[in-house]
Short mmCIF file of C-alpha atoms in Angstrom, two decimals:
data_model
loop_
_atom_site.label_atom_id
_atom_site.label_comp_id
_atom_site.label_asym_id
_atom_site.label_seq_id
_atom_site.Cartn_x
_atom_site.Cartn_y
_atom_site.Cartn_z
CA MET A 17 0.00 0.00 0.00
CA HIS A 18 2.91 2.34 0.72
CA ASN A 19 4.31 1.92 -2.81
CA ASP A 20 0.81 2.30 -4.28
CA PHE A 21 0.53 5.63 -2.46
CA LEU A 22 3.98 6.77 -3.61
CA ARG A 23 3.28 5.87 -7.25
CA SER A 24 -0.13 7.58 -7.21
CA HIS A 25 1.55 10.80 -6.03
CA GLY A 26 4.43 10.66 -8.51
CA TYR A 27 7.13 9.54 -6.05
CA PRO A 28 9.59 6.70 -6.62
CA GLU A 29 8.81 3.37 -4.93
CA GLU A 30 10.37 2.38 -1.62
CA THR A 31 13.08 -0.18 -2.34
CA ARG A 32 14.32 -0.74 1.20
CA LEU A 33 12.54 -2.70 3.92
CA TYR A 34 9.32 -0.94 4.89
CA ALA A 35 9.21 -2.72 8.25
CA HIS A 36 10.98 -5.56 10.05
CA GLY A 37 11.41 -7.32 13.34
CA GLN A 38 13.88 -5.76 15.75
CA GLY A 39 15.74 -7.48 18.55
CA TYR A 40 19.35 -8.09 19.49
CA ASP A 41 20.28 -7.24 15.92
CA LEU A 42 18.85 -4.01 14.55
CA VAL A 43 17.19 -5.74 11.60
CA GLU A 44 15.67 -9.15 12.20
CA ARG A 45 13.00 -11.29 10.63
CA PRO A 46 10.18 -11.13 9.90
CA SER A 47 10.69 -8.59 7.14
CA PHE A 48 7.75 -6.92 5.46
CA GLN A 49 8.55 -7.83 1.88
CA ILE A 50 7.52 -10.31 -0.78
CA GLY A 51 8.85 -13.79 -0.06
CA GLU A 52 8.98 -13.52 3.76
CA THR A 53 7.72 -16.76 5.30
CA MET A 54 8.16 -16.06 9.02
CA LYS A 55 4.89 -15.38 10.83
CA ILE A 56 4.36 -12.32 13.04
CA LYS A 57 3.76 -13.44 16.64
CA GLY A 58 3.07 -11.96 20.05
CA GLY A 59 6.10 -10.52 21.82
CA MET A 60 7.79 -9.33 18.63
CA ASN A 61 9.11 -5.78 18.34
CA ILE A 62 8.31 -4.43 14.89
CA ALA A 63 10.10 -1.39 13.44
CA VAL A 64 8.16 0.52 10.77
CA HIS A 65 10.11 3.08 8.74
CA PRO A 66 8.61 4.22 5.44
CA VAL A 67 10.64 6.73 3.40
CA ILE A 68 9.73 9.24 0.71
CA ALA A 69 12.75 10.63 -1.14
CA THR A 70 12.98 13.18 -3.93
CA PRO A 71 15.97 15.11 -5.29
CA LYS A 72 14.94 18.05 -3.06
CA ALA A 73 13.96 16.38 0.22
CA THR A 74 13.68 13.14 2.16
CA ALA A 75 11.04 12.27 4.75
CA ILE A 76 11.56 9.37 7.15
CA LEU A 77 9.30 7.99 9.82
CA CYS A 78 10.52 5.39 12.31
CA ASP A 79 8.16 3.90 14.88
CA ASN A 80 8.35 0.71 16.95
CA TYR A 81 5.45 -1.43 18.15
CA MET A 82 5.11 -4.59 20.21
CA VAL A 83 2.90 -7.32 18.83
CA THR A 84 0.56 -8.56 21.56
CA LYS A 85 -1.81 -11.51 21.78
CA THR A 86 -4.69 -9.19 20.86
CA GLY A 87 -3.05 -6.90 18.29
CA VAL A 88 -0.42 -4.19 18.34
CA SER A 89 0.67 -1.86 21.15
CA GLU A 90 0.72 1.89 21.04
CA CYS A 91 3.94 3.33 19.60
CA LEU A 92 6.80 2.46 21.99
CA HIS A 93 8.67 5.75 21.84
CA LYS A 94 7.52 9.09 23.21
CA THR A 95 8.99 11.31 20.49
CA PRO A 96 6.35 13.88 19.48
CA LYS A 97 4.51 13.08 16.23
CA GLU A 98 5.65 16.18 14.39
CA ILE A 99 7.91 17.21 11.52
CA PHE A 100 11.56 17.87 12.41
CA VAL A 101 13.58 19.86 9.90
CA VAL A 102 17.31 19.19 10.09
#
């Protein structure tokens, strides 16, 4: 859906991992990409980081969530949900 959105707005597709498990290693399975066979289960930390990049600017979002027995937790970090210009 992320790439559908990007294409429909004239942006290039995301070619990196959109989201993945996160644990002792920064990037762990399951990955959110075609061909992944590992199932998402309770207790997993999932990092979600879509990117939109153009020649003039790049926008990155990075949020982490815990998978629970009943769904997904609120975002784990307390960083304000606002745009930071660096």
